[in-house]
Coordinates of C-alpha atoms in Angstrom, one line a residue:
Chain N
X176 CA 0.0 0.0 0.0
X177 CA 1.4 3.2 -1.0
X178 CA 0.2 5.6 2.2
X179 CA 0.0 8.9 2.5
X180 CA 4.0 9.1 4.3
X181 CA 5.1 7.6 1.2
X182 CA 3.0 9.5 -1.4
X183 CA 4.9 12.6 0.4
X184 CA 8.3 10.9 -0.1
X185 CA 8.1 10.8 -3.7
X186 CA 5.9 14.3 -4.2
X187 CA 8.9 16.0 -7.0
X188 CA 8.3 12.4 -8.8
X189 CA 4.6 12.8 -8.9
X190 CA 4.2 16.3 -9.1
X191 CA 6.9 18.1 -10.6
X192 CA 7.7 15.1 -12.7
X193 CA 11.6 14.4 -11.9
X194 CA 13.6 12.1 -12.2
X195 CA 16.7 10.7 -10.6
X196 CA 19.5 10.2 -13.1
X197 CA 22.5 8.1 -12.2
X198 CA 25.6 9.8 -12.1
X199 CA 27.9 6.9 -12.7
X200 CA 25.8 4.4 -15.6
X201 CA 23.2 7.9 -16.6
X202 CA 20.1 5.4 -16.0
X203 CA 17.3 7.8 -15.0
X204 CA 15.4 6.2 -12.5
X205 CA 11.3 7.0 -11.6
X206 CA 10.3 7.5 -9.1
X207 CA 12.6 8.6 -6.3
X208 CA 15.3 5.4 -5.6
X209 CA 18.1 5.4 -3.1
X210 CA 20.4 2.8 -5.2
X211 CA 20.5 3.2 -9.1
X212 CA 18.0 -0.1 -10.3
X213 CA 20.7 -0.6 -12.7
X214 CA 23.4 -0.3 -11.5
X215 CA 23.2 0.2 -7.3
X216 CA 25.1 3.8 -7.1
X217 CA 23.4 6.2 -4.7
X218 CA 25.0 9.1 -7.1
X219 CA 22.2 10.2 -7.9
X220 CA 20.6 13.7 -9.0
X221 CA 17.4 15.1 -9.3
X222 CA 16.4 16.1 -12.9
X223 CA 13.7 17.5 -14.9
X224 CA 12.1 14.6 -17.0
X225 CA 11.0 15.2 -20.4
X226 CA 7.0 15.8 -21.1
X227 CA 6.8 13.6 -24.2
X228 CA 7.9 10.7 -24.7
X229 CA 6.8 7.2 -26.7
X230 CA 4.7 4.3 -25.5
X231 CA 6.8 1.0 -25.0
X232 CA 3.7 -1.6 -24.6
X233 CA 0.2 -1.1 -23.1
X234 CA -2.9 -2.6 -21.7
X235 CA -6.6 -1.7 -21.7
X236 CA -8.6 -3.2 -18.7
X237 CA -12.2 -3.7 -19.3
X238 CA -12.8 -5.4 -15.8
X239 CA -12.2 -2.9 -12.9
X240 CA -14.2 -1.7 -9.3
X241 CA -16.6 1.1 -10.1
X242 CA -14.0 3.9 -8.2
X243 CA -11.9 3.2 -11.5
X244 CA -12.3 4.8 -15.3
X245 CA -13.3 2.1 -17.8
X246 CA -11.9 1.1 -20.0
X247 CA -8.8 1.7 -18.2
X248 CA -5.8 2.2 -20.4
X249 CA -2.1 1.4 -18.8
X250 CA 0.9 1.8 -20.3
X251 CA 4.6 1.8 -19.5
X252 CA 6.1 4.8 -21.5
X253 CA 9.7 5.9 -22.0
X254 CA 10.3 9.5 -21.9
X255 CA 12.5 11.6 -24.4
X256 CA 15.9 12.0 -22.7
X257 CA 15.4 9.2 -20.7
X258 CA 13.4 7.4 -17.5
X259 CA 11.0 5.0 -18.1
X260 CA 7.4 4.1 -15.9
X261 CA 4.3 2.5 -16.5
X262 CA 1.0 4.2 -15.3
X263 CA -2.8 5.3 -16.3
X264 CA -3.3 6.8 -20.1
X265 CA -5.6 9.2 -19.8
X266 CA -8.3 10.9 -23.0
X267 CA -8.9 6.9 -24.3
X268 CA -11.8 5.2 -25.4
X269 CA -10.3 1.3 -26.4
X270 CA -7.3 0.1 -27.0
X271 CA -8.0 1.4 -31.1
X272 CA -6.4 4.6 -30.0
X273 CA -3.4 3.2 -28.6
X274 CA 0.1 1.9 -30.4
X275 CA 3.4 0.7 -29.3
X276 CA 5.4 3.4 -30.4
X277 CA 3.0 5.9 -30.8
X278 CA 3.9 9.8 -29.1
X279 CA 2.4 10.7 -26.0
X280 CA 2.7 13.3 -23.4
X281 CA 2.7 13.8 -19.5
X282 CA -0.1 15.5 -17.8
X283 CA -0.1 15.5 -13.6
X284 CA -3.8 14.3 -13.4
X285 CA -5.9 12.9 -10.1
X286 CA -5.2 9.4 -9.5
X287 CA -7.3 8.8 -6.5
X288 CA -9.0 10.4 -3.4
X289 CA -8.7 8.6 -0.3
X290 CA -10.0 9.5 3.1
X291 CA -11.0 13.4 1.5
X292 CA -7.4 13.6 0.3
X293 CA -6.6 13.8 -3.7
X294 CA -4.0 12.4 -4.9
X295 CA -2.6 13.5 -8.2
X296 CA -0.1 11.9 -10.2
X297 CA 1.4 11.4 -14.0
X298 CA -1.0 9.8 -16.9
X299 CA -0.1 9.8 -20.4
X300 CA -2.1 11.3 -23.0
X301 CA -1.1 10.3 -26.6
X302 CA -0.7 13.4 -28.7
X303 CA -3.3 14.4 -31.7
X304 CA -2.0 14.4 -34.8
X305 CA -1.8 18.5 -35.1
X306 CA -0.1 18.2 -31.8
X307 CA 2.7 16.1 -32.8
Chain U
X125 CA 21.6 -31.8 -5.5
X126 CA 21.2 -33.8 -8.5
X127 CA 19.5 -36.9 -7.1
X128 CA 19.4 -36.2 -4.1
X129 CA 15.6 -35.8 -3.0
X130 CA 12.8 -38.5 -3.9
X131 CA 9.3 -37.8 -3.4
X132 CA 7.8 -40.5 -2.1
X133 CA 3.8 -39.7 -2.1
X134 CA 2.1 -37.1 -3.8
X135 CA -1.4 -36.0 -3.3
X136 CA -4.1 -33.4 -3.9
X137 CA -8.0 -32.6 -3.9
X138 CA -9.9 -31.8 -7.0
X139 CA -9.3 -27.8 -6.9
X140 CA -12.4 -25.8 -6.8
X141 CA -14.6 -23.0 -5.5
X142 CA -15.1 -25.5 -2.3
X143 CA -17.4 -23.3 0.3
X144 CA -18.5 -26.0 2.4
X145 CA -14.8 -26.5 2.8
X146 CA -11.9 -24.6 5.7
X147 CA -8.4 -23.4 4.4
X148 CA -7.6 -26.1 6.8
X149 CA -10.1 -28.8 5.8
X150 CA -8.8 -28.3 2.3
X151 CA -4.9 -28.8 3.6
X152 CA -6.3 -32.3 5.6
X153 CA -7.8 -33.7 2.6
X154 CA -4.7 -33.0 0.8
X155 CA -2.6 -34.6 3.5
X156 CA -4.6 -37.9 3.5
X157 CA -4.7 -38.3 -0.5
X158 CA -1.0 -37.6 0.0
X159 CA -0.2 -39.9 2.7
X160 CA -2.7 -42.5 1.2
X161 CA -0.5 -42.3 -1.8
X162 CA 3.3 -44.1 -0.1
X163 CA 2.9 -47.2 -1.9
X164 CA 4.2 -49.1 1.9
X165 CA 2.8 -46.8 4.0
X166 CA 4.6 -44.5 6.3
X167 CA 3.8 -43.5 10.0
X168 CA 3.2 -39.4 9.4
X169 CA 3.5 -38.4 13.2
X170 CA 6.7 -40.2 13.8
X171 CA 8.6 -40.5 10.4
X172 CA 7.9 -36.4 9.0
X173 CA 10.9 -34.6 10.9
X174 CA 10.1 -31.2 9.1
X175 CA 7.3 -29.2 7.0
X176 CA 7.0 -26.0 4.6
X177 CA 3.5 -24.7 4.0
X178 CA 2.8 -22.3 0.9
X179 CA 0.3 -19.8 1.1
X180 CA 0.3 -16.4 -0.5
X181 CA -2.4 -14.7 0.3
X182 CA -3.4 -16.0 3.6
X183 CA -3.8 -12.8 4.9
X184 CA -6.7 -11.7 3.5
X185 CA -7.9 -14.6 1.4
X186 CA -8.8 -17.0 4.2
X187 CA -11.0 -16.0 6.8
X188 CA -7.9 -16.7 9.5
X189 CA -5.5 -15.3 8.9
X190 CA -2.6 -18.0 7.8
X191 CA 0.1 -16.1 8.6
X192 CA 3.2 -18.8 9.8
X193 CA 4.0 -21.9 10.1
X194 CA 1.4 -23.0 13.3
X195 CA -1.3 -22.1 10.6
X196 CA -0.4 -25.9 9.1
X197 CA -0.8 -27.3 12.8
X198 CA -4.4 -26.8 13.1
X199 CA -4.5 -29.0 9.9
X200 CA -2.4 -31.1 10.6
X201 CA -1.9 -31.7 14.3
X202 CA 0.3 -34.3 14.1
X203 CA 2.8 -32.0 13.4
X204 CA 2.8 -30.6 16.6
X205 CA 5.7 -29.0 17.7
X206 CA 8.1 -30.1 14.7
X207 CA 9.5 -27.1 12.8
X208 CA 7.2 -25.7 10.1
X209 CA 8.4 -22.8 7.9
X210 CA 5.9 -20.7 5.8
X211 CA 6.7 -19.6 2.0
X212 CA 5.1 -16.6 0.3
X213 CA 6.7 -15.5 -2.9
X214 CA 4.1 -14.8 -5.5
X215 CA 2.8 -17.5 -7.8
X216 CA 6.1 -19.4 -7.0
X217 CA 5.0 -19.9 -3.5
X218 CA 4.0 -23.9 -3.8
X219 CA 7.3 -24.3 -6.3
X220 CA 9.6 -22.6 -3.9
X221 CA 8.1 -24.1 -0.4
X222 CA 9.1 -28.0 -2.3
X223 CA 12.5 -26.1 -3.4
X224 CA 13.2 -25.4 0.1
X225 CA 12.1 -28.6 1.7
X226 CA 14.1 -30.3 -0.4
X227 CA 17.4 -27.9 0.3
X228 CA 16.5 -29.1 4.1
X229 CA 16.4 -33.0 2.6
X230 CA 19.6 -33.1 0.8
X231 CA 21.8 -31.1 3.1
X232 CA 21.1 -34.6 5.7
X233 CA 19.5 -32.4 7.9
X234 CA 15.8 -34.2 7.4
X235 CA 15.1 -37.8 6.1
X236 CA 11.7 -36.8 5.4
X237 CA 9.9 -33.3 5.4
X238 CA 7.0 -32.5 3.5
X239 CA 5.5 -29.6 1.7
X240 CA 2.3 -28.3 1.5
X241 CA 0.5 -26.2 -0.5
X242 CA -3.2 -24.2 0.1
X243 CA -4.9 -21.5 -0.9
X244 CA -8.6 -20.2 -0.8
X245 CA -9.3 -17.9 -3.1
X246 CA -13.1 -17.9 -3.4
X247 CA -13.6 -17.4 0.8
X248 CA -13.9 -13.2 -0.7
X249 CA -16.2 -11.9 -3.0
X250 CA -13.8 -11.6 -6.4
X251 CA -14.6 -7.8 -6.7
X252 CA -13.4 -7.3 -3.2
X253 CA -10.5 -9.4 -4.6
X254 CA -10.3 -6.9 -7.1
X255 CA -10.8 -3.7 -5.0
X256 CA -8.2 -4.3 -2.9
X257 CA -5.3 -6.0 -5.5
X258 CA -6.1 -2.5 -8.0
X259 CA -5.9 -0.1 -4.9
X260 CA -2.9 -1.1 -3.7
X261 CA -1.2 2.2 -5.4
X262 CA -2.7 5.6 -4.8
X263 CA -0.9 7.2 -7.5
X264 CA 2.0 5.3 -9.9
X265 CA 0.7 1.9 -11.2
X266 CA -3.1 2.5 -9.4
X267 CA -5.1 0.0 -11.0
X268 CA -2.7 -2.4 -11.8
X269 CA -4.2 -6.1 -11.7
X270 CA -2.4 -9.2 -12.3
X271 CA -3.9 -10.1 -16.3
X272 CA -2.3 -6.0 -16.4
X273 CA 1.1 -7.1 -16.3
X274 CA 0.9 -10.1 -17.9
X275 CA -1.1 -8.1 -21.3
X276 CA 1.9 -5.8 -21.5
X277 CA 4.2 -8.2 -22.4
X278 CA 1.3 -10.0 -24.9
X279 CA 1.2 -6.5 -26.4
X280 CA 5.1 -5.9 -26.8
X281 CA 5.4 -9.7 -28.0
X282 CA 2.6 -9.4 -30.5
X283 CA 4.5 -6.2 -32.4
X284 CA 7.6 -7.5 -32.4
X285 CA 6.9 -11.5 -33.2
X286 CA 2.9 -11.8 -34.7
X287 CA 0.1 -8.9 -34.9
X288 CA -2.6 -8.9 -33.1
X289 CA -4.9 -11.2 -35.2
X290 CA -2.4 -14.2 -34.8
X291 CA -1.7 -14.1 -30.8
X292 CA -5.2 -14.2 -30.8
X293 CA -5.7 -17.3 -32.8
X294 CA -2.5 -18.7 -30.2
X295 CA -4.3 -18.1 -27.3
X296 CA -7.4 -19.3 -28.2
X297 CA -5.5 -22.6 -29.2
X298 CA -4.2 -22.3 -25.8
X299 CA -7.2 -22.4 -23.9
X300 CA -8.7 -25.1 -26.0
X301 CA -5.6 -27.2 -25.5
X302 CA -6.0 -26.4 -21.8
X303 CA -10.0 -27.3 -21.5
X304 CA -9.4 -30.8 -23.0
X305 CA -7.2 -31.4 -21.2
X306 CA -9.0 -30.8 -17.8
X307 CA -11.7 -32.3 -19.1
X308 CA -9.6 -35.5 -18.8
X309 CA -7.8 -34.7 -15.0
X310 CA -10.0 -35.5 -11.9
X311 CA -8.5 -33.0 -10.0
X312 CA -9.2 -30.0 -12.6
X313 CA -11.7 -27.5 -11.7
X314 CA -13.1 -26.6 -15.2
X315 CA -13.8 -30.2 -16.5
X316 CA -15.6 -28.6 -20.0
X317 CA -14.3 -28.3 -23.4
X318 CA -14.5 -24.9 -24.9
X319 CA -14.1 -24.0 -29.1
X320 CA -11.8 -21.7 -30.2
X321 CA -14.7 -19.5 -31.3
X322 CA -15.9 -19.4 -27.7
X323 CA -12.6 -18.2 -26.6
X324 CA -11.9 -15.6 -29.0
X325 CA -15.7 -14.0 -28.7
X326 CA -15.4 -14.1 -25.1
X327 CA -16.1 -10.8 -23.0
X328 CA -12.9 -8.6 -22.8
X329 CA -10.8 -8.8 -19.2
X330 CA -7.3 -7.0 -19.8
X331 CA -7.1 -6.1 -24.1
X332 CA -5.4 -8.7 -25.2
X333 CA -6.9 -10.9 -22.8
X334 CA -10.4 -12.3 -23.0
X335 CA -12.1 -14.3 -19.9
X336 CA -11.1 -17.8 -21.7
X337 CA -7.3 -16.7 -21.3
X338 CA -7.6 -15.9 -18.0
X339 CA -7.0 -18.6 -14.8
X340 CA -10.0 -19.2 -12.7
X341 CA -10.5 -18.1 -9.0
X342 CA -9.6 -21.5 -7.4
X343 CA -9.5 -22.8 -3.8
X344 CA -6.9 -25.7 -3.3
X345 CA -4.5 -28.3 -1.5
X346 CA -1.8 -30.2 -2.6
X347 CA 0.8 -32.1 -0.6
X348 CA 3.8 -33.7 -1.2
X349 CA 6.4 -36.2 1.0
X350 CA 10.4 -35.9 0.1
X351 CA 12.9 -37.7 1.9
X352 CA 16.9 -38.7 1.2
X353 CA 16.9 -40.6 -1.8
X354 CA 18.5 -43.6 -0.4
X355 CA 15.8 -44.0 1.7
X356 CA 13.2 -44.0 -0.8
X357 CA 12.5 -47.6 -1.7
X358 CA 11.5 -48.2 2.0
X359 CA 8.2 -46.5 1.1
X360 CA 7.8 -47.2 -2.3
X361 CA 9.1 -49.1 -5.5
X362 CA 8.5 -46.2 -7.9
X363 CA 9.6 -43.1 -6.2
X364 CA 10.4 -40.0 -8.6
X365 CA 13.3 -38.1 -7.9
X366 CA 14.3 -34.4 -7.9
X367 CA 16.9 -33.8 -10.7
X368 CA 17.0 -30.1 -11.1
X369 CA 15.7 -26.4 -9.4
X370 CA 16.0 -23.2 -10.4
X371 CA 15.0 -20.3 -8.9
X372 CA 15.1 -16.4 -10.1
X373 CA 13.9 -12.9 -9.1
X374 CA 13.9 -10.1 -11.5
X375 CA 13.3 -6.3 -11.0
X376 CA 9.9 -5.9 -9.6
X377 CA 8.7 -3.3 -11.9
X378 CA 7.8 -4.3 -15.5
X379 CA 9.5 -0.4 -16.8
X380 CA 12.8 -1.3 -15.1
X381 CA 13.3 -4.7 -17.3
X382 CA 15.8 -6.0 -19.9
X383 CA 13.0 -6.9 -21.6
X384 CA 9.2 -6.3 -22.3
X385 CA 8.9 -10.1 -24.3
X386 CA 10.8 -12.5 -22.4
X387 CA 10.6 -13.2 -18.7
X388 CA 14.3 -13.2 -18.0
X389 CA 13.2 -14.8 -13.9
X390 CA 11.5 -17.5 -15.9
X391 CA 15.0 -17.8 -18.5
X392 CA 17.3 -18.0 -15.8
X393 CA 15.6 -20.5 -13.2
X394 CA 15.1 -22.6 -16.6
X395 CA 18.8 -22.3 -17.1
X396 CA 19.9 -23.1 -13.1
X397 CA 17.3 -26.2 -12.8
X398 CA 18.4 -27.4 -16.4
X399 CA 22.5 -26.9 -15.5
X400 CA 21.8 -29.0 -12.5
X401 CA 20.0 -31.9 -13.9
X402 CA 22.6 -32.1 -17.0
X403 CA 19.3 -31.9 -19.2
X404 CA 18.1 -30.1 -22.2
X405 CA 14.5 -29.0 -22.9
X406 CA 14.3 -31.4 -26.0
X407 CA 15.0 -34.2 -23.3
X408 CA 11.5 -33.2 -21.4
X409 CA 8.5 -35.8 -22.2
X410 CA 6.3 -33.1 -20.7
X411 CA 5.8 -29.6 -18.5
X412 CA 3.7 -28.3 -16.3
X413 CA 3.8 -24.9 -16.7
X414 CA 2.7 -21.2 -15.4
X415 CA -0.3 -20.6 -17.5
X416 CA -2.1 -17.5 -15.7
X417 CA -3.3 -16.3 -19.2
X418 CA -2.8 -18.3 -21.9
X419 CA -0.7 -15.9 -23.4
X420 CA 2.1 -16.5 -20.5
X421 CA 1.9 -20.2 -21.4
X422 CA 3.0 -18.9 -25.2
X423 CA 6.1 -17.1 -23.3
X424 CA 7.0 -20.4 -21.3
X425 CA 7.3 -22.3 -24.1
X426 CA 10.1 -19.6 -25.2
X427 CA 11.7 -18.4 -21.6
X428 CA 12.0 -22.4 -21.3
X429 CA 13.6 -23.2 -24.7
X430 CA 11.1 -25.5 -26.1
X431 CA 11.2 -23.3 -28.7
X432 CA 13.2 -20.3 -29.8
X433 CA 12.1 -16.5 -29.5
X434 CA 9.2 -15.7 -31.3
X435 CA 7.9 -19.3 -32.7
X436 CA 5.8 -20.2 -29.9
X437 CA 2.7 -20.1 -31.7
X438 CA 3.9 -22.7 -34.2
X439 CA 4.4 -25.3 -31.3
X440 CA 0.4 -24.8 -30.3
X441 CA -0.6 -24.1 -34.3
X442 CA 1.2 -27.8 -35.1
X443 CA -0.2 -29.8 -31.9
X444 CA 3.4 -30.3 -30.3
X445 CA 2.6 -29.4 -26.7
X446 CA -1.2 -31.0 -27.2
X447 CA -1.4 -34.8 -26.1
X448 CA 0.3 -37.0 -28.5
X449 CA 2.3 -34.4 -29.3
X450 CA 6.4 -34.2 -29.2
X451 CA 5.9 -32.3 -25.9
X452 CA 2.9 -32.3 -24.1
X453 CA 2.4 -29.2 -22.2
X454 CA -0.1 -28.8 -18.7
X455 CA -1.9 -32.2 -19.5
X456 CA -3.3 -31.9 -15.7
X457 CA -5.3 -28.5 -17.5
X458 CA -3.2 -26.1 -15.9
X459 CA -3.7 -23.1 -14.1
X460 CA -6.3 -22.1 -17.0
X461 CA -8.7 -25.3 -16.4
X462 CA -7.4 -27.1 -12.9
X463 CA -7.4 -23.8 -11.5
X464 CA -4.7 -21.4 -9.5
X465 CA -5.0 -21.6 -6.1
X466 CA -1.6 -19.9 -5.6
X467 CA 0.0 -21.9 -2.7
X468 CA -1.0 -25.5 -3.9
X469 CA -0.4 -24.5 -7.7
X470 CA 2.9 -25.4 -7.9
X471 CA 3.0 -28.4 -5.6
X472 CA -0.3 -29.6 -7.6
X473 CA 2.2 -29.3 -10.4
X474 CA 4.3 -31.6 -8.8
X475 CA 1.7 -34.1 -8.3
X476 CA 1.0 -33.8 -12.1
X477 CA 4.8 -34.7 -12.5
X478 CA 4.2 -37.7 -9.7
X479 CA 1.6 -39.2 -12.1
X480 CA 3.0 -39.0 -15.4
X481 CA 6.5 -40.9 -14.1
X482 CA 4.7 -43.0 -12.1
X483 CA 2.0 -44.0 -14.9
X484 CA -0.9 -43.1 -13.4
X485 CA -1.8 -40.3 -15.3
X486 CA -5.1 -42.5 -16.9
X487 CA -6.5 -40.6 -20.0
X488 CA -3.7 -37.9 -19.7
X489 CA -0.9 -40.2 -19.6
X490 CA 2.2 -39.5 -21.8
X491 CA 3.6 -42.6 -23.3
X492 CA 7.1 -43.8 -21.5
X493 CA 7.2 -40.5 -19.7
X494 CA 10.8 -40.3 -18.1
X495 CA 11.8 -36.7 -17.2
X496 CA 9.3 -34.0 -16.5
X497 CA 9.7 -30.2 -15.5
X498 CA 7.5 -27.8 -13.4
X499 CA 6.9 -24.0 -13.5
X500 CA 5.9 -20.5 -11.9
X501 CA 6.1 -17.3 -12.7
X502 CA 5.1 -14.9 -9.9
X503 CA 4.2 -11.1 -9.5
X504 CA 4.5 -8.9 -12.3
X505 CA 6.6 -11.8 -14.3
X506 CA 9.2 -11.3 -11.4
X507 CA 10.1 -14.7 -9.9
X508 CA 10.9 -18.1 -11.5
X509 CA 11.2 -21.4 -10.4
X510 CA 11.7 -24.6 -12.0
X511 CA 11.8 -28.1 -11.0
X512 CA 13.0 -30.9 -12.4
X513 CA 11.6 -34.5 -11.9
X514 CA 12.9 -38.2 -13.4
X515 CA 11.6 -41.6 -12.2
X516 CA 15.1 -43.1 -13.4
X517 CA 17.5 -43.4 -10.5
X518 CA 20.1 -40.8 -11.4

């Protein structure tokens, strides 16, 4: 269970959309790590991740509790300069307006509310042709 | 290693949703098929020195909480006061409680332990279930369910190997495979054929995945008795014997891996367990293997070299993992049909291996079946384990 202690932990992750890139194999890792997941340096340093980036594979859940979006499009993404993560796509109707390799683009969105709180978070939103 | 470890008596109960049945009642039924099974008997109480019990999800899936080892005493009270370890690691957590039993076997320490496996995963109502496994994450991965992980690598793999048309047609073979051959297993849950038609119409669960390539909800037991291999004729002619394990954990998260269409945990357990018992997949007369979706199945057949990168689907397309076939593949039904009660999946596995060597497998049986392998692949495609059986004296 990610709480509310850890939520706080990782807030420039989720909010301000950093990243922490490895100073000695230049992984970026996402979220906030102590060791390098490649590697296992703790040189690490916070930088700004890209907005755009490409989708790497993806899912579409049909079947989901009533609290959640369907269908409910999931993807793990790799950023433009770098860090990877999977999470909630966002503006989708099936998995007809999803591809593997297809552009897309952060937006911090709400992922849940729990106990009055709001929690927001990134979802990717794949980019319209005139945006691209 | 190699060699080492018999198994001695092998038992489960037909897997089910069984509500007029305990966690426990489940693990006692188990226990007696099992025990039943030791071709010249064996005096439980006074010859089992040492058990492992797998359960994963014994903390919210059975209405006690199952939470160590004295969990298996109120089963099995016989057991009282010997030591009793419990294993939870994912869908591996049947395959790696046997693993570790049998470490405890062939370093002398034991002459005869057991492992158990149980699960009861229909005690909570399956949208509960689902509540509480998609929740888990209040922001990053929120919503994240187990067909989740498993579709993006069906996604990935279908670019880069098929299209979407033809994984389709694969899986459905899959799970028409898998229905027949539950139909045929006594123990299977789903004991009904289904077409290929049925299984590609089928309501949508996780895009690629349809509800015929998804595992039931299953409650289950299984039990198995290992001892030191030397010892094994004293309890039966036609012991089977542990010639290889393998064991691997990847990266948890799917974004941080090598690979998107391969599951390296499930590549290098295969590679440890095979190394071990000086075998290579084309000596295998059959597998039991992790078939969660019957797109993971298609990924086994690769991860465990029965087949190289990418040509899975012409192993299913030309019948050579069906029955009759050059490799027979989840004859019990597998997870898809028999059912995934995670704790006794992997040691029902086993039993599957304990029938084909031992003959017994009835309409199932693989002709002259000598060497037979066993496989999980837990979490998000994170931990492998393989095991290795022969009935040959190594």
């Amino acid at each position: 269970m990610t709480d509310l202690p850890y939520v706080w932990r990782q807030k420039n992750a989720y909010l301000q959309f950093k990243g922490y890139k490895c100073k000695r194999c230049e992984r970026v890792n996402y979220p906030k790590t102590l060791k390098c997941i490649e590697c296992g340096s703790e040189e690490l340093e916070e930088v700004q991740l890209a907005r755009t980036g490409r989708v790497l594979t993806y899912i579409v859940n049909y079947y989901m509790p009533d609290e959640f979006d369907r269908p409910l499009g999931q993807g793990v993404i790799e950023m433009d300069g770098g860090g990877r993560l999977m999470t909630q796509f966002t503006e989708i109707e099936s998995e007809k307006d999803i591809e593997i390799g297809m552009p897309i683009e952060i937006v911090i969105r709400r992922m849940s509310t729990k106990d009055g709180l709001n929690y927001y978070g990134p979802k990717i939103r794949p980019l319209k042709k005139e945006e691209k | 290693m190699r060699g080492k470890v018999a198994i001695i008596g092998a038992g489960l109960i037909k897997f089910g949703e069984l509500f007029d049945k305990s966690y426990y009642d489940l693990i006692g039924m188990a226990a007696n098929a099992c025990i039943d099974s030791v071709d010249k008997g064996i005096d439980i109480e006074k010859e089992v020195e040492a058990a492992w019990i797998g359960t994963c999800m014994g903390g919210i899936s059975a209405q006690r909480d199952v939470l160590s080892g004295a969990g298996l005493i109120t089963a099995l009270p016989y057991l009282k006061l010997k030591p009793v370890t419990r294993v939870e690691n994912a869908c591996a957590t049947g395959s790696d409680a046997f693993r570790n039993a049998a470490f405890a076997v062939a370093s002398g320490v034991y002459d005869v332990a057991i492992a158990v496996g149980a699960e009861k995963m229909r005690e909570k109502e399956p949208q509960n279930f689902l509540r509480y496994v998609a929740g888990r994450e209040q922001v990053l991965n929120r919503g994240l369910i187990a067909p989740s992980y498993f579709a993006m690598y069906a996604n990935a793999w279908a670019k880069k190997y098929a299209s979407d048309e033809k994984l389709r047609t694969y899986m459905s073979k899959v799970a028409v495979k898998n229905h027949h051959n539950g139909s045929l297993c006594p123990y299977s849950h789903f004991m009904f054929e289904i077409t290929e038609e049925q299984a590609s119409t089928a309501p949508l669960v996780s895009y690629p995945f349809r509800l015929f390539d998804c595992c039931p909800q299953t409650d289950g037991a299984a039990m198995v008795i290992l001892c030191k291999a030397e010892l094994a004729k004293k309890y039966t002619d036609s012991p089977i014997y542990l010639l290889g394990t393998g064991q691997s954990a990847d990266v948890y998260w799917i974004p941080n891996r090598q690979s998107l269409t391969s599951a390296l945990a499930t590549v290098m357990a295969a590679k440890e367990a095979y190394k071990m018992a000086k075998i290579e997949p084309k000596d295998l007369d059959f597998a039991e293997v992790h078939d969660c979706f019957t797109f993971t199945e298609l990924l086994d057949y690769e991860d465990l070299g029965f087949c190289k990168p990418g040509e899975a689907g012409k192993l299913i397309t030309e019948g050579e993992v069906c029955l009759g076939g050059r490799l027979p593949v989840n004859t019990s039904g597998g997870l898809k049909a028999k059912g995934h009660p995670i704790g006794a999946t992997g040691i029902g596995q086993i039993c599957e291996n304990w029938f084909q060597l031992r003959n017994e497998a009835r309409k199932r049986q693989v002709d002259g079946a000598e060497i037979g392998l066993q496989h999980n692949l837990g979490g998000p495609l994170a931990i492998g384990c393989v095991n290795i059986f022969t009935n040959k004296k190594p």
